[in-house]
PDB file of C-alpha atoms and ligand atoms in Angstrom:
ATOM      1  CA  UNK A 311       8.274 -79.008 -11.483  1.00 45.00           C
ATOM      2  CA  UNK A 312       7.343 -75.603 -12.961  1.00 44.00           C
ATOM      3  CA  UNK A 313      10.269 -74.090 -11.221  1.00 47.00           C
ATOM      4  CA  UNK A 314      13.150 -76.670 -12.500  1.00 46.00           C
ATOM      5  CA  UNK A 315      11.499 -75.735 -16.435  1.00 47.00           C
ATOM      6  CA  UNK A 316      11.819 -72.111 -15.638  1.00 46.00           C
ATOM      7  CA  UNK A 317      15.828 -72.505 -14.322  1.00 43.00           C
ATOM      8  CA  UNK A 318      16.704 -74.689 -17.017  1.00 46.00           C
ATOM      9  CA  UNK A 319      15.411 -72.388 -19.606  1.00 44.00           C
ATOM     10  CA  UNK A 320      17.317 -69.610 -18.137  1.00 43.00           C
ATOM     11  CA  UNK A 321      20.508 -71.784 -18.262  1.00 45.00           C
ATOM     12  CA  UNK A 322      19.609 -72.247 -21.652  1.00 43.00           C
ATOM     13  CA  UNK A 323      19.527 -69.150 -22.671  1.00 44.00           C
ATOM     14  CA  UNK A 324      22.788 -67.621 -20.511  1.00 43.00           C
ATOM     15  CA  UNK A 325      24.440 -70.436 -22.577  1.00 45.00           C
ATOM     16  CA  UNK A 326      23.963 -69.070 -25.523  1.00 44.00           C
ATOM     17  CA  UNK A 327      24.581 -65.265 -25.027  1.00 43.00           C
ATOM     18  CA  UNK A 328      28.584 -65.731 -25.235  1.00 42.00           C
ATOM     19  CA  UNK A 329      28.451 -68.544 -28.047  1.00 50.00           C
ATOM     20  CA  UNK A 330      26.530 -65.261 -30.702  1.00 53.00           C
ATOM     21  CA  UNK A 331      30.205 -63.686 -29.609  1.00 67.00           C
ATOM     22  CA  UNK A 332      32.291 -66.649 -30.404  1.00 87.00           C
ATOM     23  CA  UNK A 333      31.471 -66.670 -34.249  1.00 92.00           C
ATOM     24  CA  UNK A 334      32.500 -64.921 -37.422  1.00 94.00           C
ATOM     25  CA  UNK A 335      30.106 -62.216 -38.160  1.00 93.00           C
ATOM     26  CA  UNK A 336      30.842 -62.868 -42.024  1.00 93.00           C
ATOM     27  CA  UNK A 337      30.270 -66.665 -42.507  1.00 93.00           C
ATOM     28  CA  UNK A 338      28.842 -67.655 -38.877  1.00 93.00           C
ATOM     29  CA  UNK A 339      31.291 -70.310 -37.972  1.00 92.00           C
ATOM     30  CA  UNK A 340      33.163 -70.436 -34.497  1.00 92.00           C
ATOM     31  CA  UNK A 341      36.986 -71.037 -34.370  1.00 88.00           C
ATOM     32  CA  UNK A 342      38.880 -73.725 -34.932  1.00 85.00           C
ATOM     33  CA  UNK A 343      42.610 -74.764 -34.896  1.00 82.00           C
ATOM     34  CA  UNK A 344      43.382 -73.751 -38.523  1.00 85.00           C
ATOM     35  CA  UNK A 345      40.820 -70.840 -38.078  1.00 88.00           C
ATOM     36  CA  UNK A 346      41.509 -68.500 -35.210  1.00 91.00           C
ATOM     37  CA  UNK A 347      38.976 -66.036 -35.020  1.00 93.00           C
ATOM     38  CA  UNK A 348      40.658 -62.286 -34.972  1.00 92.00           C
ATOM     39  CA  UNK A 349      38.977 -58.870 -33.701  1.00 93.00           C
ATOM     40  CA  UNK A 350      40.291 -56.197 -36.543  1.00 93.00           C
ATOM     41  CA  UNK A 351      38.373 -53.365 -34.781  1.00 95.00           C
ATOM     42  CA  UNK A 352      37.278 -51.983 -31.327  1.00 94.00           C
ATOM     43  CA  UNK A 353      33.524 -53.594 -32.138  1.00 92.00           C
ATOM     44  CA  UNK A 354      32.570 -55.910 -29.405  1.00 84.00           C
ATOM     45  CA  UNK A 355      31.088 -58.028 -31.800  1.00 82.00           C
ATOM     46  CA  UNK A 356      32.771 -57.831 -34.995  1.00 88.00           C
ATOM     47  CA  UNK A 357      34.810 -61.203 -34.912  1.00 93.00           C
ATOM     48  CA  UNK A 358      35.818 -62.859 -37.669  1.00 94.00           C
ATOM     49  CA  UNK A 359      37.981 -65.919 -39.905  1.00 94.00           C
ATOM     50  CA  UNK A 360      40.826 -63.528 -41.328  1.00 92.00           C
ATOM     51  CA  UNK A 361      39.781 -64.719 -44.574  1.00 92.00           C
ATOM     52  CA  UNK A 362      36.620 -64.184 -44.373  1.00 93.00           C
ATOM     53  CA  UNK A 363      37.298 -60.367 -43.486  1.00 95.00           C
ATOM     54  CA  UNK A 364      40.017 -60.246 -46.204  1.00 95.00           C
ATOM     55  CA  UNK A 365      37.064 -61.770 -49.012  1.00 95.00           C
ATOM     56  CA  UNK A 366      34.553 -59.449 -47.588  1.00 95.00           C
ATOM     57  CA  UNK A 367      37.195 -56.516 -47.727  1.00 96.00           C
ATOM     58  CA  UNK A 368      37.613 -57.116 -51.203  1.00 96.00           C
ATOM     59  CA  UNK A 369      34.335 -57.391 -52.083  1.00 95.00           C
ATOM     60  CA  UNK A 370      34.348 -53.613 -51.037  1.00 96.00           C
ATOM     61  CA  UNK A 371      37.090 -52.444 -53.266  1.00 95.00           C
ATOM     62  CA  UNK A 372      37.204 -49.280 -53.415  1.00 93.00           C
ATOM     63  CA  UNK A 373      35.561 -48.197 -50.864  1.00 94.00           C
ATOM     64  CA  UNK A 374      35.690 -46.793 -47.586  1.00 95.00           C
ATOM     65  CA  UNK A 375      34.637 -50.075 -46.301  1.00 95.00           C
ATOM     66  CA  UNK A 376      37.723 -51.894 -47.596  1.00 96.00           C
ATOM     67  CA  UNK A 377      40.305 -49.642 -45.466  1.00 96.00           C
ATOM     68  CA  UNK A 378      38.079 -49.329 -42.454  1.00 97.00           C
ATOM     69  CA  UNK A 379      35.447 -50.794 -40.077  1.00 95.00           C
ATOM     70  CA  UNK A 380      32.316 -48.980 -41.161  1.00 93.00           C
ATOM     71  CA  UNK A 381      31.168 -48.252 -37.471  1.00 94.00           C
ATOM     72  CA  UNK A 382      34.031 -47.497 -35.099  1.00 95.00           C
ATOM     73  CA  UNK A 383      36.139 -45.949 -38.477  1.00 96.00           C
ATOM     74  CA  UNK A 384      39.129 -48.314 -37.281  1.00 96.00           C
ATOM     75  CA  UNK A 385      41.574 -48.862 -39.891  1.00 97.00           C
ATOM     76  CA  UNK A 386      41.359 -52.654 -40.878  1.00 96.00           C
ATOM     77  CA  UNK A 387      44.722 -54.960 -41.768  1.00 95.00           C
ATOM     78  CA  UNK A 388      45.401 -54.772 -45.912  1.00 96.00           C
ATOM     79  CA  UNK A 389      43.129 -57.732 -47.102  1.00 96.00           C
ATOM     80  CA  UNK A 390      46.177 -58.494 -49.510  1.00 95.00           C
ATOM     81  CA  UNK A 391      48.444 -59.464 -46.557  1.00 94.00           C
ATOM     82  CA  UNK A 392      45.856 -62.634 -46.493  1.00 92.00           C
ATOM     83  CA  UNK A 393      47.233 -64.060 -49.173  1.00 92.00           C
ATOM     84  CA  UNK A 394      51.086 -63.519 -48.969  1.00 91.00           C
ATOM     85  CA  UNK A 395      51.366 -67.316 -48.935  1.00 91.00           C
ATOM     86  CA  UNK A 396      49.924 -67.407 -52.551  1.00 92.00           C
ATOM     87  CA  UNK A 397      52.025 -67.511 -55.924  1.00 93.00           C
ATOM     88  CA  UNK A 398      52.052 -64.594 -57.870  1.00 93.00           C
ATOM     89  CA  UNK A 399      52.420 -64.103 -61.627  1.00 94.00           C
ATOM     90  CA  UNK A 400      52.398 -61.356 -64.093  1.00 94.00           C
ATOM     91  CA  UNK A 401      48.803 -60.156 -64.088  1.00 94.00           C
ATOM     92  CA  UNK A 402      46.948 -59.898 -67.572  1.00 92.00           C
ATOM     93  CA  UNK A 403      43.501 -58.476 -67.945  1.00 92.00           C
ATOM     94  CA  UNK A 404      41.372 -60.034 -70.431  1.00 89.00           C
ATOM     95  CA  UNK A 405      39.555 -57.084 -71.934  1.00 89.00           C
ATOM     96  CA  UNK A 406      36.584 -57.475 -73.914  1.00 85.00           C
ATOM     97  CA  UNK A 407      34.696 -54.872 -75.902  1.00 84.00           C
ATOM     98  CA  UNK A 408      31.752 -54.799 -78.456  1.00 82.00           C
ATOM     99  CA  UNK A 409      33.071 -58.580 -79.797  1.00 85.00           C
ATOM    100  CA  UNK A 410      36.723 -57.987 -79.653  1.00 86.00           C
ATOM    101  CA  UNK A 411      38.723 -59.662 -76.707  1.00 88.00           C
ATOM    102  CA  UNK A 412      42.612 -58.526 -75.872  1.00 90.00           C
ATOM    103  CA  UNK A 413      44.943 -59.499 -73.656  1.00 91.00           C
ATOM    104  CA  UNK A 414      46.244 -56.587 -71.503  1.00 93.00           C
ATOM    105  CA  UNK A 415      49.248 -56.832 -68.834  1.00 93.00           C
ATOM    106  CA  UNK A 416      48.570 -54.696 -65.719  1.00 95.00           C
ATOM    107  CA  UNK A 417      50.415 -53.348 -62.582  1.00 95.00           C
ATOM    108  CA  UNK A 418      48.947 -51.782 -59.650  1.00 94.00           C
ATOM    109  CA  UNK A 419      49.186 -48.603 -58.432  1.00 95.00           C
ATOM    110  CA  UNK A 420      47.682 -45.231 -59.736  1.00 95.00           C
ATOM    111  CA  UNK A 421      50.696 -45.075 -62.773  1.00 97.00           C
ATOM    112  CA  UNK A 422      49.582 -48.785 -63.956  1.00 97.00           C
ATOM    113  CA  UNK A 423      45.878 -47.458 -63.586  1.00 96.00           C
ATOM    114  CA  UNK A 424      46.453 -44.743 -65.890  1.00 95.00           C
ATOM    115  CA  UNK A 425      48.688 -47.124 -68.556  1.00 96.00           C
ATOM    116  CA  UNK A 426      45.712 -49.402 -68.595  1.00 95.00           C
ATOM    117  CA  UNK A 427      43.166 -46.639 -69.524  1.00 93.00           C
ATOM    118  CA  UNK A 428      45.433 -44.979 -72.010  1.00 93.00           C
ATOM    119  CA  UNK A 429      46.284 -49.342 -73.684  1.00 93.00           C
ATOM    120  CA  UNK A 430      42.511 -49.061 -73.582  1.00 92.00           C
ATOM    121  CA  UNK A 431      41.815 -46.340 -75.167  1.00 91.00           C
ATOM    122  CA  UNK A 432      44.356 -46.947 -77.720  1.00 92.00           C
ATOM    123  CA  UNK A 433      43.011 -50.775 -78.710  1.00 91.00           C
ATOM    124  CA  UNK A 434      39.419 -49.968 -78.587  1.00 88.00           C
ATOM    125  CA  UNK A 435      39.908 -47.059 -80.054  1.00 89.00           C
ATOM    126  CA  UNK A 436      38.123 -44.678 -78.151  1.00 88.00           C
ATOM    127  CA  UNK A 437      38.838 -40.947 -77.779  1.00 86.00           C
ATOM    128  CA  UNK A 438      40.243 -38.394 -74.590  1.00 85.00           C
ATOM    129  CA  UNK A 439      36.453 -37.415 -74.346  1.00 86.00           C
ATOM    130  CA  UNK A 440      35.181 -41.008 -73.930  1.00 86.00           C
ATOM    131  CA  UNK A 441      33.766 -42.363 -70.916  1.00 86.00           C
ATOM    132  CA  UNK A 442      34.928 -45.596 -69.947  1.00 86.00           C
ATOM    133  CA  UNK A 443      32.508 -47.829 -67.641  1.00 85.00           C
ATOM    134  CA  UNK A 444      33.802 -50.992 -66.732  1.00 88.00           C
ATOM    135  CA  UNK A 445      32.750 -53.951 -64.943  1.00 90.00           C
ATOM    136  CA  UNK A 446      35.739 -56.146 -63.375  1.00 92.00           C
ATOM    137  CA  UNK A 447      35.320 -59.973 -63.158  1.00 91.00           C
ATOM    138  CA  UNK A 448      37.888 -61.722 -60.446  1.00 91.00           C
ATOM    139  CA  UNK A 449      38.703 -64.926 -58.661  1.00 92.00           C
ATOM    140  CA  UNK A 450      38.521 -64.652 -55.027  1.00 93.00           C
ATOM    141  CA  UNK A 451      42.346 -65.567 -54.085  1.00 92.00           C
ATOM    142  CA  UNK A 452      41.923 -68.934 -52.039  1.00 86.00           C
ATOM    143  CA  UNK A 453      38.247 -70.006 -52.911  1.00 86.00           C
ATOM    144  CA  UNK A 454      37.910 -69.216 -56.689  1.00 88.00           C
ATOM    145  CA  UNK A 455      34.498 -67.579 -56.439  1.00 90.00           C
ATOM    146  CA  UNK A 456      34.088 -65.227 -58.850  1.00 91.00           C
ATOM    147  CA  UNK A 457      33.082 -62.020 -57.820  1.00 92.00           C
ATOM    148  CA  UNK A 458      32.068 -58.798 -60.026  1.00 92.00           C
ATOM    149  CA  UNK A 459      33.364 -55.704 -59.035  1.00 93.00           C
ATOM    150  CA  UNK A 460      32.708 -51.982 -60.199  1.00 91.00           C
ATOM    151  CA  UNK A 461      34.617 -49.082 -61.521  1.00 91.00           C
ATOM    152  CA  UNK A 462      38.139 -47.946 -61.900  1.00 92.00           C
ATOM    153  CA  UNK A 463      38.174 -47.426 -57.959  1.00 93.00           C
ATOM    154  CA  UNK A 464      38.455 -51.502 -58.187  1.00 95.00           C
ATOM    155  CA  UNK A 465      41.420 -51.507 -60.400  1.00 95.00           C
ATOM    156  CA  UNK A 466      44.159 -52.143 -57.815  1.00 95.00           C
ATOM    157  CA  UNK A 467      42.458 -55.286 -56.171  1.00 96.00           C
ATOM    158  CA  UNK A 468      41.311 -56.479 -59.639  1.00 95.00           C
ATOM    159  CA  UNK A 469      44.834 -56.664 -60.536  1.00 96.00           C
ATOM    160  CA  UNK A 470      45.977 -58.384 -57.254  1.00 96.00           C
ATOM    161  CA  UNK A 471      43.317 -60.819 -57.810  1.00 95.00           C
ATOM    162  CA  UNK A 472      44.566 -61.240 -61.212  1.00 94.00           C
ATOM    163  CA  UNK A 473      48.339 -61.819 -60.014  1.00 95.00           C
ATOM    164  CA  UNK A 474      46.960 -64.854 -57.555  1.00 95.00           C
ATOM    165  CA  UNK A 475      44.730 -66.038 -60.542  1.00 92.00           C
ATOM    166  CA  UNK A 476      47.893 -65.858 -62.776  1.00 92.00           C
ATOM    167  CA  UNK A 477      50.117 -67.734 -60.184  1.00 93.00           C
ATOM    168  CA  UNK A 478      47.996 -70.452 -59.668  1.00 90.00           C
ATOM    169  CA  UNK A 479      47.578 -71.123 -63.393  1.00 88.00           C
ATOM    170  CA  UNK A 480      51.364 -71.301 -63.804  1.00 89.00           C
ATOM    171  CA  UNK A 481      51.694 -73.381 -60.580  1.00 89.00           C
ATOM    172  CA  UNK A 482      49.546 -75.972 -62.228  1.00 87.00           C
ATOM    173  CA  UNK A 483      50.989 -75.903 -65.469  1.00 85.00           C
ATOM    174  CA  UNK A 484      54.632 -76.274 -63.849  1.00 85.00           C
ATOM    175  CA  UNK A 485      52.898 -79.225 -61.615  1.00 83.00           C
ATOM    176  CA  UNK A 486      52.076 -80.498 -64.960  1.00 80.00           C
ATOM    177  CA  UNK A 487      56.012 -80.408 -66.449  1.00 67.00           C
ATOM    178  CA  UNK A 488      57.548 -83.134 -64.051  1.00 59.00           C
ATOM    179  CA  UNK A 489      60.981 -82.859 -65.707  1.00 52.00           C
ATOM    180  CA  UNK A 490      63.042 -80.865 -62.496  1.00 52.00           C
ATOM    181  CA  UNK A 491      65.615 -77.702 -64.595  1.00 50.00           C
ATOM    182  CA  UNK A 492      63.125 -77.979 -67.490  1.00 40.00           C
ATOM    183  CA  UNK A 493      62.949 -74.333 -68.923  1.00 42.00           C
ATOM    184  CA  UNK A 494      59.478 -73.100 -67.590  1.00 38.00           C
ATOM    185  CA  UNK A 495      56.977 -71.757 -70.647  1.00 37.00           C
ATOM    186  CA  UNK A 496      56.730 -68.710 -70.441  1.00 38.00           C
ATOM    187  CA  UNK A 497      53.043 -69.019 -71.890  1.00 41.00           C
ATOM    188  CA  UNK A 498      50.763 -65.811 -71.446  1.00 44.00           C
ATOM    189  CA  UNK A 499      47.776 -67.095 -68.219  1.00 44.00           C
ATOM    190  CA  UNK A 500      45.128 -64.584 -67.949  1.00 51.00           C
ATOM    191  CA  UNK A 501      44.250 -63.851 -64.583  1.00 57.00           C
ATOM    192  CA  UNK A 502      41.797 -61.154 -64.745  1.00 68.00           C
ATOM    193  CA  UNK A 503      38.636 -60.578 -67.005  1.00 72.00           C
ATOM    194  CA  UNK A 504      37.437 -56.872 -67.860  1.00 70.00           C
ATOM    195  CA  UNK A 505      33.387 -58.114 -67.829  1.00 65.00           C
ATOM    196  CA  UNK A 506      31.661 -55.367 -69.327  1.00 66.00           C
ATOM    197  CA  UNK A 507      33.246 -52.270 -70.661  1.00 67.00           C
ATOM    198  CA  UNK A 508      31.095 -49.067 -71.576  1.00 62.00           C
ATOM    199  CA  UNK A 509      31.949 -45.982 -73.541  1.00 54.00           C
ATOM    200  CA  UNK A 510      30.187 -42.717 -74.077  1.00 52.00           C
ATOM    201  CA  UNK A 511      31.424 -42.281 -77.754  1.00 44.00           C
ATOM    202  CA  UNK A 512      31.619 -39.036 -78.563  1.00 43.00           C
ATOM    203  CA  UNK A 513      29.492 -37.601 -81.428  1.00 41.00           C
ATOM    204  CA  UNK A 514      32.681 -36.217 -83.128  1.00 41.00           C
ATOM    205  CA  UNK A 515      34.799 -39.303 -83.213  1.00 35.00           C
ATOM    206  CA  UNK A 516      35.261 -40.797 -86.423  1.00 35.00           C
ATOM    207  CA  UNK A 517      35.265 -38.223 -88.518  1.00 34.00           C
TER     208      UNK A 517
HETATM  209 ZN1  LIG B1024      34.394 -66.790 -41.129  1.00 95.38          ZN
HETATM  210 ZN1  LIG B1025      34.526 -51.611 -35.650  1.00 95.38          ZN
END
């Protein structure tokens, strides 16, 4: 009797050894048909939903973590690639600052970064010498979460997220025109949302 408890314990527990393998180390579930799970490193453990590891990659924006596994420094697939099947659409930042809300178009890359700063600069008013803090708001591409992130090291997947956010809203609005050739509106759909947006005025300013 005591024997057969022992062995099936043991067969118990063999069981489930493999199975803590078989699941995504991001959101716990196993794999199914319509989500394979993928190994993006050489981790023995690190499995996980491709969009899960492209949500959690953006969630890291900016840093090293985004670009690479944080333990075995393998370089992990662009997040972005996730969502190639998503519509994209101009992306406009909603910027607000001490009351005042704009609407500001953005591209990525390091040039659209530095066109951004300077349209910020120029609205808010705020001088070479200024500071600028800011807090990023975003729609996680697929799911809709919102999800804060931090600094201008963010700015590039901010704006992605913004082109998805952008797309969609002009997907729905066109779903919402059922006349086929009608002349799509070209209405302005904010995708992205500057949250919070800091500046270290300088003393001199104003004057
Ligand atoms: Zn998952
Ligand atoms: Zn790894």
């Amino acid at each position: 009797m005591c024997e057969a408890v022992v062995t099936l314990s043991r067969e118990v527990s063999k069981q489930d050894e493999p199975n803590v393998e078989d699941i995504c180390w991001i959101c716990h579930e196993g794999h199914s048909d319509g989500m394979p799970l993928a190994k993006p490193c050489r981790c023995k453990c690190m499995q996980a939903h491709r969009p899960c590891l492209a949500r959690w990659q953006l969630q890291q924006a900016g840093r090293t973590e985004e670009r690479f596994c944080r333990f075995c420094k393998t370089e992990l697939p662009d997040w972005r690639e996730a969502h190639s099947q998503l519509p994209k659409a101009s992306p406009i930042m909603t910027v607000v600052h001490n009351g005042v809300t704009h609407q500001v178009t953005v591209e990525p890359g390091p040039d659209g970064r530095e066109r951004f700063q300077a349209e910020i600069r120029r609205i808010f008013n705020l001088g070479e010498n200024d500071a600028i803090q800011l807090t990023f708001g975003c729609r996680v591409p697929g799911t809709g979460h919102e999800i804060t992130l931090e600094g201008w090291e963010a700015f590039d997947a901010a704006v992605h997220c913004a082109a998805i956010s952008a797309g969609q809203r002009m997907k729905m609005q066109n779903d919402q025109q059922p006349k086929p050739g009608a002349a799509t509106t070209e209405r302005k759909t904010s995708g992205g949302m500057l949250r919070r947006l800091f500046s270290r005025t300088n003393p001199q300013q104003g004057l």
